[in-house]
Coordinates of C-alpha atoms in Angstrom, one line a residue:
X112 CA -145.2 22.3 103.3
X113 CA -143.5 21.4 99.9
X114 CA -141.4 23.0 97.6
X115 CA -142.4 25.3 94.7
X116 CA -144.1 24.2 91.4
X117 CA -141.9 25.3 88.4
X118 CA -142.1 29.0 87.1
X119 CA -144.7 29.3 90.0
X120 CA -145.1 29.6 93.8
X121 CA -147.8 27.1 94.1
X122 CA -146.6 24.5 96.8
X123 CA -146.6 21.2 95.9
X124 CA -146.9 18.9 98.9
X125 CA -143.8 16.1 98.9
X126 CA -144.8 14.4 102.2
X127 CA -142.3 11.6 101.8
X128 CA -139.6 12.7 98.9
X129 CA -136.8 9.9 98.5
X130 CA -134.2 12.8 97.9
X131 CA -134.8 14.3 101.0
X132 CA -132.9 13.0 104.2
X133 CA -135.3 10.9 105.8
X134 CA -135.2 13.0 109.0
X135 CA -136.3 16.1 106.6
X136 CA -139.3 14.1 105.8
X137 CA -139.8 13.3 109.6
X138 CA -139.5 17.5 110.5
X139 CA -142.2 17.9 107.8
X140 CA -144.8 15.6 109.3
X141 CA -143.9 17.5 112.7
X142 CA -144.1 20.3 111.5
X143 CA -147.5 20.7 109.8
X144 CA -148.8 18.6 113.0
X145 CA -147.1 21.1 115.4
X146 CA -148.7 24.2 113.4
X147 CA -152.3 22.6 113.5
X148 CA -151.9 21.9 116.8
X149 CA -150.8 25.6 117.6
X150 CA -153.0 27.3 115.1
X151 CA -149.9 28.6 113.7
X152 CA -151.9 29.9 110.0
X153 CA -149.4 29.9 107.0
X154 CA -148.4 33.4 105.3
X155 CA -150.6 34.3 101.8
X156 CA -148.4 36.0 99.4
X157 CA -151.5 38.0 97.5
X158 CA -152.2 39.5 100.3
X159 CA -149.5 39.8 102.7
X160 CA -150.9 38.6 105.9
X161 CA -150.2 35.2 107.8
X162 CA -147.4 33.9 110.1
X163 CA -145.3 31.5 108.9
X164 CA -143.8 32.2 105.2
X165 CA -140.9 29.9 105.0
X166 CA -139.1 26.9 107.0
X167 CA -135.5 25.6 106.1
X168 CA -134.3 22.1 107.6
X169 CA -130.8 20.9 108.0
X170 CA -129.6 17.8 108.8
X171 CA -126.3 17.2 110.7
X172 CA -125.1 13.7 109.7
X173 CA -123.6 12.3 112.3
X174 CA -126.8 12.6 114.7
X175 CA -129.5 12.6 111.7
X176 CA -130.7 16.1 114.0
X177 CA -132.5 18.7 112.0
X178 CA -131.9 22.3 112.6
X179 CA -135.3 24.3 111.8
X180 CA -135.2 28.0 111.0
X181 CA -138.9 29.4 110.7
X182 CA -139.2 32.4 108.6
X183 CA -142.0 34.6 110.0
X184 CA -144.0 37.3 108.8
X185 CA -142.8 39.7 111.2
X186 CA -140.6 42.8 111.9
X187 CA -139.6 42.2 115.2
X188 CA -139.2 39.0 117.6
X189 CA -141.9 40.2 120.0
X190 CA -144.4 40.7 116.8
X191 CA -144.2 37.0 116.8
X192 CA -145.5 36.3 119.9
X193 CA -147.7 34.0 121.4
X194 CA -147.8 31.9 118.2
X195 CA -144.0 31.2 117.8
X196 CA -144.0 30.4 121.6
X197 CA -146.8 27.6 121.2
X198 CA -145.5 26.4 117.9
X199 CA -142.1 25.6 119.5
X200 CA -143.2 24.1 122.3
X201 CA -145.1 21.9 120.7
X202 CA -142.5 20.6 118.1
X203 CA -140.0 19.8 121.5
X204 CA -143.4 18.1 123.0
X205 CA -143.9 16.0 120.0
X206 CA -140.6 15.3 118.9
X207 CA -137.6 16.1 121.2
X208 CA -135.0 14.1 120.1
X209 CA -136.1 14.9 116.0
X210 CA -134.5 18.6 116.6
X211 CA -130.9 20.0 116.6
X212 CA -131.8 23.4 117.0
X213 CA -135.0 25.9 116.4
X214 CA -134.4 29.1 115.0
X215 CA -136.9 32.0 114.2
X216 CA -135.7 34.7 111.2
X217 CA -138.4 37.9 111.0
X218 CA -138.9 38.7 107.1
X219 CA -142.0 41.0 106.8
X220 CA -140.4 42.3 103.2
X221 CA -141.6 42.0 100.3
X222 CA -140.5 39.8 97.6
X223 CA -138.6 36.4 97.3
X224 CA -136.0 37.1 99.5
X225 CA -136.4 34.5 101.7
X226 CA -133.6 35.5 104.7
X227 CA -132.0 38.9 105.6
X228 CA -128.3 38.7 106.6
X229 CA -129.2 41.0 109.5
X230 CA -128.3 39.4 112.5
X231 CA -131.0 41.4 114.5
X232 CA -133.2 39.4 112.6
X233 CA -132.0 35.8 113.8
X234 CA -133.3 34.5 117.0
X235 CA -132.1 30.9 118.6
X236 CA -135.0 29.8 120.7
X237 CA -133.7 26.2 121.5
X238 CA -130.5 24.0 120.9
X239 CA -126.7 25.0 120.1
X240 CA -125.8 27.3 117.6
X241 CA -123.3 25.3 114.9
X242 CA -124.2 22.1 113.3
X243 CA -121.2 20.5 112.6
X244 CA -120.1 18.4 109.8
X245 CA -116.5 16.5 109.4
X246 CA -113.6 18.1 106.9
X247 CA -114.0 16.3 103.9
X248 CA -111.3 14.2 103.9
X249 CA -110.5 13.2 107.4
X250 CA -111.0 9.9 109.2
X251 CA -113.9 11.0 112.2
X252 CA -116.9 12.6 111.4
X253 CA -118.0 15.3 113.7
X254 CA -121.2 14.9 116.5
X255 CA -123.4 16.9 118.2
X256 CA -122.1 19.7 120.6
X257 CA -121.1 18.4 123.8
X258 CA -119.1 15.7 121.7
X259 CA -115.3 15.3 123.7
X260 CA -112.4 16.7 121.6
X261 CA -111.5 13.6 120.1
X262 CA -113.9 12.9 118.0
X263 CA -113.3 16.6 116.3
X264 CA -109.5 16.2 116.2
X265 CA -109.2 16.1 112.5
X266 CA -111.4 19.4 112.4
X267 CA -114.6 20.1 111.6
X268 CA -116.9 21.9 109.4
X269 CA -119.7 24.5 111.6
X270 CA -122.7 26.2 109.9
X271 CA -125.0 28.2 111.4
X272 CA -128.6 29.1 109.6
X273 CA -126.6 32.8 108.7
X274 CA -124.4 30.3 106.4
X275 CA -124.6 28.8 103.2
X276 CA -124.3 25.2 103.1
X277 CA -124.8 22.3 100.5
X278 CA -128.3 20.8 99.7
X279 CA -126.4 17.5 99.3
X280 CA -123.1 17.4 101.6
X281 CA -122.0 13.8 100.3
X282 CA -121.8 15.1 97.1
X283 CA -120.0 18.2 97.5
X284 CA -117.7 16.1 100.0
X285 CA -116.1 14.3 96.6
X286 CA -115.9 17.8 95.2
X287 CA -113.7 19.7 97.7
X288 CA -111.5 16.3 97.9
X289 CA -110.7 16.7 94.0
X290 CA -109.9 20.3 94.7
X291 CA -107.7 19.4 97.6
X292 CA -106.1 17.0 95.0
X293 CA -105.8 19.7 92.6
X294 CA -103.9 22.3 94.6
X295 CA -99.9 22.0 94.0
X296 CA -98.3 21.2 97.5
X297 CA -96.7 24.1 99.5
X298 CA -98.9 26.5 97.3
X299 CA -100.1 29.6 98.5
X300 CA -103.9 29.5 98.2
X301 CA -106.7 32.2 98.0
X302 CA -110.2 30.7 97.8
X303 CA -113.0 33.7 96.8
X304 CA -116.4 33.3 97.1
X305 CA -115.6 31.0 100.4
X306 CA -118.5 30.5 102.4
X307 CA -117.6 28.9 105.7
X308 CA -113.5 28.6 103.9
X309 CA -114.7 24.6 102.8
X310 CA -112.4 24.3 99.9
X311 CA -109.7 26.3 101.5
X312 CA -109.8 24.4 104.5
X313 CA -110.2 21.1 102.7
X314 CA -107.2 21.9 101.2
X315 CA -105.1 22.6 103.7
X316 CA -106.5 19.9 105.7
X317 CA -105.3 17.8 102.9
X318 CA -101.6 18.9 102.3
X319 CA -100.9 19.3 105.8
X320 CA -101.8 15.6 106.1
X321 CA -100.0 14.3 103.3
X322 CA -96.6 16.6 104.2
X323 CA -97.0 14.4 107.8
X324 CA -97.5 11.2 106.1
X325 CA -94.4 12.5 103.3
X326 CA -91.9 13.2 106.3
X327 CA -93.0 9.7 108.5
X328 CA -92.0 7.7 105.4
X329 CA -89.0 9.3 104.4
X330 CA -87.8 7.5 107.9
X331 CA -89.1 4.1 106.8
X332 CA -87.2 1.6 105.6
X333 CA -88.4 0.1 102.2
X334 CA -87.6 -1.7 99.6
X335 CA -89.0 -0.3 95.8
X336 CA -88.5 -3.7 94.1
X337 CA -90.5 -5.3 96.4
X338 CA -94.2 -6.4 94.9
X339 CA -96.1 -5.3 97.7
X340 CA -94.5 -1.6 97.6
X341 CA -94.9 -1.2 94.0
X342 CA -99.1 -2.5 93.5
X343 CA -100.4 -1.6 96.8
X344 CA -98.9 1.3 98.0
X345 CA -99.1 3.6 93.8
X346 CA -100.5 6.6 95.2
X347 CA -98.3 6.4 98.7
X348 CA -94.9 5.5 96.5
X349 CA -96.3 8.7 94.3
X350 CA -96.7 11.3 97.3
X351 CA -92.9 10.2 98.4
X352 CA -91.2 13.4 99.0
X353 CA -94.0 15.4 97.6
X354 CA -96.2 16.5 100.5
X355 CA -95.4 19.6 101.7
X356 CA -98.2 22.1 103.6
X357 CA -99.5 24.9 102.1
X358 CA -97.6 28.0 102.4
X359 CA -101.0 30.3 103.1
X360 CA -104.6 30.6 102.8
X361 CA -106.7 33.6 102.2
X362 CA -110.3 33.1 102.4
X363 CA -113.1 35.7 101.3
X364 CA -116.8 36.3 101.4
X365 CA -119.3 39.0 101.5
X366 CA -121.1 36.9 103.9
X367 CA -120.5 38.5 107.8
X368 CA -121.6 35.5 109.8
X369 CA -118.7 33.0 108.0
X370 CA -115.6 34.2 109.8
X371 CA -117.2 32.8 113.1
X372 CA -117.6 29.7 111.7
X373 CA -114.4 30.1 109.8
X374 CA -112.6 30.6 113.3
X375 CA -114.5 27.5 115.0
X376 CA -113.6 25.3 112.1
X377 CA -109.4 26.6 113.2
X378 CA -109.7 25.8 116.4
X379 CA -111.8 21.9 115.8
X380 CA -108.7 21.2 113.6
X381 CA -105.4 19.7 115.0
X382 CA -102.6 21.9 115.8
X383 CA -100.5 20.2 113.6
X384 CA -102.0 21.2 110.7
X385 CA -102.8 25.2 112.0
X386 CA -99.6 25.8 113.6
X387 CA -101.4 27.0 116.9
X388 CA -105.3 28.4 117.5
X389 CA -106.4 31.2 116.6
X390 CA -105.1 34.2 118.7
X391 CA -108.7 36.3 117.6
X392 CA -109.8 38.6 115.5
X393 CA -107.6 41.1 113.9
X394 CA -108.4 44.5 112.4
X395 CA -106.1 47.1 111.0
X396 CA -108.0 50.4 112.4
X397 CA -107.8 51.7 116.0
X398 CA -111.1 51.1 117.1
X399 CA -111.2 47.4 115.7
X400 CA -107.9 46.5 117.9
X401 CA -108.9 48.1 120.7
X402 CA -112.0 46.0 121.0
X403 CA -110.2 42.8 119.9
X404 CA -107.5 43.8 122.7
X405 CA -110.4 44.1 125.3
X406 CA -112.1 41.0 124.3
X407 CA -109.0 39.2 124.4
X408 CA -108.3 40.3 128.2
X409 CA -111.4 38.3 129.1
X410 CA -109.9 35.1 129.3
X411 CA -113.1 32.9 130.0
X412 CA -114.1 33.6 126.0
X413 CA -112.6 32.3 123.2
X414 CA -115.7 33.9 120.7
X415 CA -116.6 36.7 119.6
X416 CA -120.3 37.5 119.0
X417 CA -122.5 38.6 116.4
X418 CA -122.8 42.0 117.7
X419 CA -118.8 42.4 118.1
X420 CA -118.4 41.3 114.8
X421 CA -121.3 44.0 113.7
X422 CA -119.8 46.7 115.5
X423 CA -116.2 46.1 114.0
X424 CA -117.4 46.2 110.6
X425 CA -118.7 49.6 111.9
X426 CA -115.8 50.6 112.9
X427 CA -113.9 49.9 110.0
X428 CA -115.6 51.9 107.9
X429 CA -118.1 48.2 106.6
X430 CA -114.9 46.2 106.9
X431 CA -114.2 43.1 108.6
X432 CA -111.1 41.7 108.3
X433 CA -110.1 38.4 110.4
X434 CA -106.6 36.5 110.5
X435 CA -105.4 34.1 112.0
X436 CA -101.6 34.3 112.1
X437 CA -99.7 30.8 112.6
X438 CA -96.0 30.1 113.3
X439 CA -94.2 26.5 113.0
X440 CA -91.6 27.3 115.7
X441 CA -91.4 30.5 117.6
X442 CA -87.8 29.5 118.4
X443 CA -87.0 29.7 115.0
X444 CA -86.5 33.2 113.4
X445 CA -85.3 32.3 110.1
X446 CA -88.3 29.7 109.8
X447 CA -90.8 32.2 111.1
X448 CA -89.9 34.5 108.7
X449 CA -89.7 31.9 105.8
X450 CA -92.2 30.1 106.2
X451 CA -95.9 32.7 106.4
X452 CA -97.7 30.3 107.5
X453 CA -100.8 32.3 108.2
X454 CA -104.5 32.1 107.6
X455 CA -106.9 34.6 107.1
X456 CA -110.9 35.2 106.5
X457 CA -111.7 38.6 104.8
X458 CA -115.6 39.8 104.8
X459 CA -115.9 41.2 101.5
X460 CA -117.6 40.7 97.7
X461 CA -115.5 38.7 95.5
X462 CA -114.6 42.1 92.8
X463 CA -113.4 44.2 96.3
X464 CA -111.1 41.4 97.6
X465 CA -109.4 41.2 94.1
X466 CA -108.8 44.7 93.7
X467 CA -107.7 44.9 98.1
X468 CA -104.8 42.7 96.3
X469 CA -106.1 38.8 98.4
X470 CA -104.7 37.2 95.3
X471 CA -101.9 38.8 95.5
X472 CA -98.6 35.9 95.5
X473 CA -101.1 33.4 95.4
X474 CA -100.3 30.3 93.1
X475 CA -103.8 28.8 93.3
X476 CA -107.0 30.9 93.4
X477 CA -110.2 28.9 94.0
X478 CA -113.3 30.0 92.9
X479 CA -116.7 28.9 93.5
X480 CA -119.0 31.6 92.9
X481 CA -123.0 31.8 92.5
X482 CA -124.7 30.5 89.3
X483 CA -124.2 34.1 87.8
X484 CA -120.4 33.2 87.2
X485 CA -117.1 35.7 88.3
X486 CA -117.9 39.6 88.7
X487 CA -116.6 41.3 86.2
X488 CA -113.9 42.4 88.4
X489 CA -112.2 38.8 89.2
X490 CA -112.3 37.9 85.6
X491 CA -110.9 41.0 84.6
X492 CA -107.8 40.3 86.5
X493 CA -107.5 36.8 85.5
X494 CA -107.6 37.9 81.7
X495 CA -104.8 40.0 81.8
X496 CA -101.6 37.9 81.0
X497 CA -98.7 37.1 83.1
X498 CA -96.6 40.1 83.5
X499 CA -92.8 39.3 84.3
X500 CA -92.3 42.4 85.2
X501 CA -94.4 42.9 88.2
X502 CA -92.8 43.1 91.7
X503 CA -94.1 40.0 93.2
X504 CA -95.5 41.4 96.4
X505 CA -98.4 40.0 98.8
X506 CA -100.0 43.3 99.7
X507 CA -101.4 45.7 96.9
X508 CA -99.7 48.7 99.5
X509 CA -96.4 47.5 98.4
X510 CA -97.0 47.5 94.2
X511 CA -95.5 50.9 92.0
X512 CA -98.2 53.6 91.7
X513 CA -96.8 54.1 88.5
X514 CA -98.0 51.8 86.0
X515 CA -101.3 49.5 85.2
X516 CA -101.3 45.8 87.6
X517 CA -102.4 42.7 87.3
X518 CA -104.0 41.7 90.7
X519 CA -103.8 38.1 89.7
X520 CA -100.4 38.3 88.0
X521 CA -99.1 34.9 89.7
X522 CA -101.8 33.0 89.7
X523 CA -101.1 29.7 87.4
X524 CA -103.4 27.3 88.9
X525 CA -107.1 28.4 88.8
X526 CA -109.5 26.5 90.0
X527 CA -113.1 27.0 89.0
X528 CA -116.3 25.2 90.7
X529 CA -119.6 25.8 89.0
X530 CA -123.3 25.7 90.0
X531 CA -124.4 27.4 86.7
X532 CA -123.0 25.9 83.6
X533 CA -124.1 28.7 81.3
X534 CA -122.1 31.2 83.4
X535 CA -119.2 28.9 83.5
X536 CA -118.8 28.5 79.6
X537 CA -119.1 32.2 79.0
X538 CA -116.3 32.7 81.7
X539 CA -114.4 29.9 80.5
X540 CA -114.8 31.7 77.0
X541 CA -113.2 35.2 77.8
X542 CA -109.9 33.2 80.1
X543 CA -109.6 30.8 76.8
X544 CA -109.7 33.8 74.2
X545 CA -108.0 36.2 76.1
X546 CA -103.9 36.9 76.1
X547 CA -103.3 35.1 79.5
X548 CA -102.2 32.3 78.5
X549 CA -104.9 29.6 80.2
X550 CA -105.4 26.2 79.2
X551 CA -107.9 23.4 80.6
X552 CA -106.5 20.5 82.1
X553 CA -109.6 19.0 83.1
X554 CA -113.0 19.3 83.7
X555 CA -115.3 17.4 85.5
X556 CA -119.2 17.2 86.0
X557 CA -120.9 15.8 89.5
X558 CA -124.7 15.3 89.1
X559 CA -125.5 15.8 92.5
X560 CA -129.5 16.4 92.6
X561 CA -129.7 13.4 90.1
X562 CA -133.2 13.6 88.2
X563 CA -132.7 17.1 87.4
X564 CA -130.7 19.1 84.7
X565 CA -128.6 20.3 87.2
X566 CA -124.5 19.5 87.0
X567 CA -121.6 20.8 89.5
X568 CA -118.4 21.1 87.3
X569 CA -114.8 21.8 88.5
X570 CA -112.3 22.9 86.0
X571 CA -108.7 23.1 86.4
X572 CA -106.8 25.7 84.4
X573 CA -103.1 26.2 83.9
X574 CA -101.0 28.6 82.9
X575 CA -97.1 29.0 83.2
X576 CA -95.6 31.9 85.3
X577 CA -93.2 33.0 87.6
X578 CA -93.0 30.3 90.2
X579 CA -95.0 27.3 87.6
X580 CA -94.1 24.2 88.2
X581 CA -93.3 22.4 85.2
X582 CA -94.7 19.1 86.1
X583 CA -98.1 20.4 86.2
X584 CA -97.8 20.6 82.5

């Protein structure tokens, strides 16, 4: 077991690597002892043939548990039989306290595709399904499953093997906090290229917080003259008046599995800061609500499953299309209608959720896409200027038919994470050049694999439009 040797897939053994988690070092040594001791033999590229081709480990922090998903050389989850069988029992035998989970994925394809987001391809053969990691941000950190509710009630983060996830958490933690930071209070907030909704939810994690801790010290008495006001409470006496919750969040990947981690994530984090759980899953054809009304008559689960969610993109034609709808006070009409407080998870590439009109009325779009940079068709949208003009509507069905529109017309606060710098200059090229009006307010670099010549960056970009606010600039 290693990783591969540059510009080659020779595997270089790294037994004991000190950027590893120490309990990823540990799942190694079990491991290779476990597949020796079950004559598990490894897959050969040349020639096709062999068992085990891959293995991914994932720690969860707060119980230092690794989840283990085994890639195997296999169509089916009965071609993988006896060996997985022995293999797995021996890694519980050796090490039972070492694992979170064990999961088997069947890859028999060739190429360097390592998973398949098929979910008939995913097989749990031991532990919960989620590992679960804490909102950046918030004061507990999530445990294991099982954990009561009060260690989860600032909300939690849930990733399944399906997901993508962060090679260094820690890191990335610092990240979605400065994006948090970065979002205007009561904006309204589309994050493409989501994953699991960490920004997004980060974010509103974050202002709904701050609008609690804004509205408890408006009722304080103080005095602003006083020493210990003015040096130890700065960023307090700076959020005075200014924290209001965002206004809505619109969430989008291409990834099926996210919206049930999306929805778990909802339903970890405090009421206060979602209105109320999640009523379900939403879709706007017949056959999608008349499965979400029958799985909402079954009142002993609050889930819905892989296959549900598989067969509802069926039905809608390859859409899937979750929301969460959230109301402050349903004795309050005039507020209810006001305030749109609602939260929704959209399956879909980045390009098809900009021209379904998600960043539609949106103040703040998040990006954080791939190391390829934007598709063509986000930054299209983003390069057209501000049009004054344009109806400002929240749905694409309510724009004119008869002229051109700009799909990100009142966006003015764009926020752009990177994973591949080269990408990010040419993008940040065409928004500079082009007649929209975009300036950088800042850009920062995180090194979080230090040792390599790899650098996160989040830039902030600002441009004026129709609801800008001025002290942004």
């Amino acid at each position: 077991l290693g990783l591969y040797g540059r510009g080659s897939h020779n595997v270089i053994p790294i037994p004991e690597c000190d950027v590893h988690h120490p309990s990823i070092n540990i799942a190694m040594e079990a491991l290779e002892k476990a597949s020796a001791k079950a004559n598990i033999d490894a897959y050969q590229e040349d020639i096709g043939q062999g068992s085990l081709r891959y293995v991914q480990f994932m720690v969860e922090r707060s119980t230092n548990k690794v989840s283990c998903s085994l890639v195997w050389n296999a169509e089916q989850l009965k071609e993988c039989q006896p060996g997985l069988s022995r293999l797995v029992k021996e890694m519980k035998k050796s090490y039972p306290k070492l694992w979170h989970s064990i999961w088997v994925h069947c890859n028999d394809n060739y190429g360097n595709a390592i998973f398949s987001r098929s979910p008939g391809r995913w097989f749990r053969m031991d532990g919960p399904e989620f590992v679960r990691e804490s909102l950046p941000g918030t004061a507990t950190r999530g445990g294991g499953e099982g954990d009561d509710d009060e260690k989860k009630k600032e909300g939690l983060l849930f990733f399944s093997p399906m997901t993508f996830r962060q090679g260094n958490m820690d890191g990335f933690d610092i990240i979605a906090q400065h994006v948090a930071k970065e979002v205007p209070p009561g904006s309204k907030v589309c994050e493409m290229y989501a994953g699991v909704g960490l920004l997004g939810l980060t974010s509103l994690s974050y202002h709904a917080r701050n609008a609690a801790a804004s509205a408890s010290f408006e009722e304080e008495d103080y005095d602003e003259e006083d020493e210990w006001w003015n040096d130890d409470n700065e960023e307090r006496s700076q959020q005075r008046g200014k924290g209001k919750p965002l206004k809505w969040l619109r969430c989008s990947d291409e990834n099926p599995a996210n919206p049930r981690c999306f929805e778990r994530s909802l339903r970890s984090m405090p009421l206060e800061v979602t209105g109320r759980q999640a009523d379900g899953f939403k879709s706007n054809k017949k056959k999608g609500r008349k499965q979400n009304r029958k799985a909402s008559n079954n009142n002993n689960s609050d889930e819905i499953t892989i296959e549900d969610m598989m067969a509802q993109m069926m039905a809608n034609e390859g859409e899937f299309n979750t929301s969460f709808n959230y109301d402050d006070d349903d004795d309050n009409d005039e507020e209810e209608e006001d305030a749109k407080n609602y939260i929704k998870y959209t399956v879909a590439a980045a390009g098809k959720a900009m021209y379904d009109g998600q960043a539609l009325g949106a103040d703040v779009l998040i990006v954080d896409p791939p190391r390829k940079g934007l598709d063509d068709e986000v930054l299209n949208q983003l390069c057209k200027p501000h049009d004054a003009d344009q109806d400002y509507v929240e749905n694409k069905v309510m724009l004119r038919n008869n002229r051109q529109h700009n799909l990100a017309n009142d966006v003015t606060t764009l926020i752009y994470v990177s994973c591949g710098f080269d990408a990010l200059a040419r993008d940040t090229d065409k928004l500079l050049k082009a007649n929209a009006g975009w300036k950088i307010k800042s850009a920062t670099g995180y090194v979080l694999f230090p040792g390599s010549n790899h650098v996160e960056t989040v830039v902030i970009f600002k441009r004026r439009g129709r609801r800008m606010m001025m002290e942004d600039w």
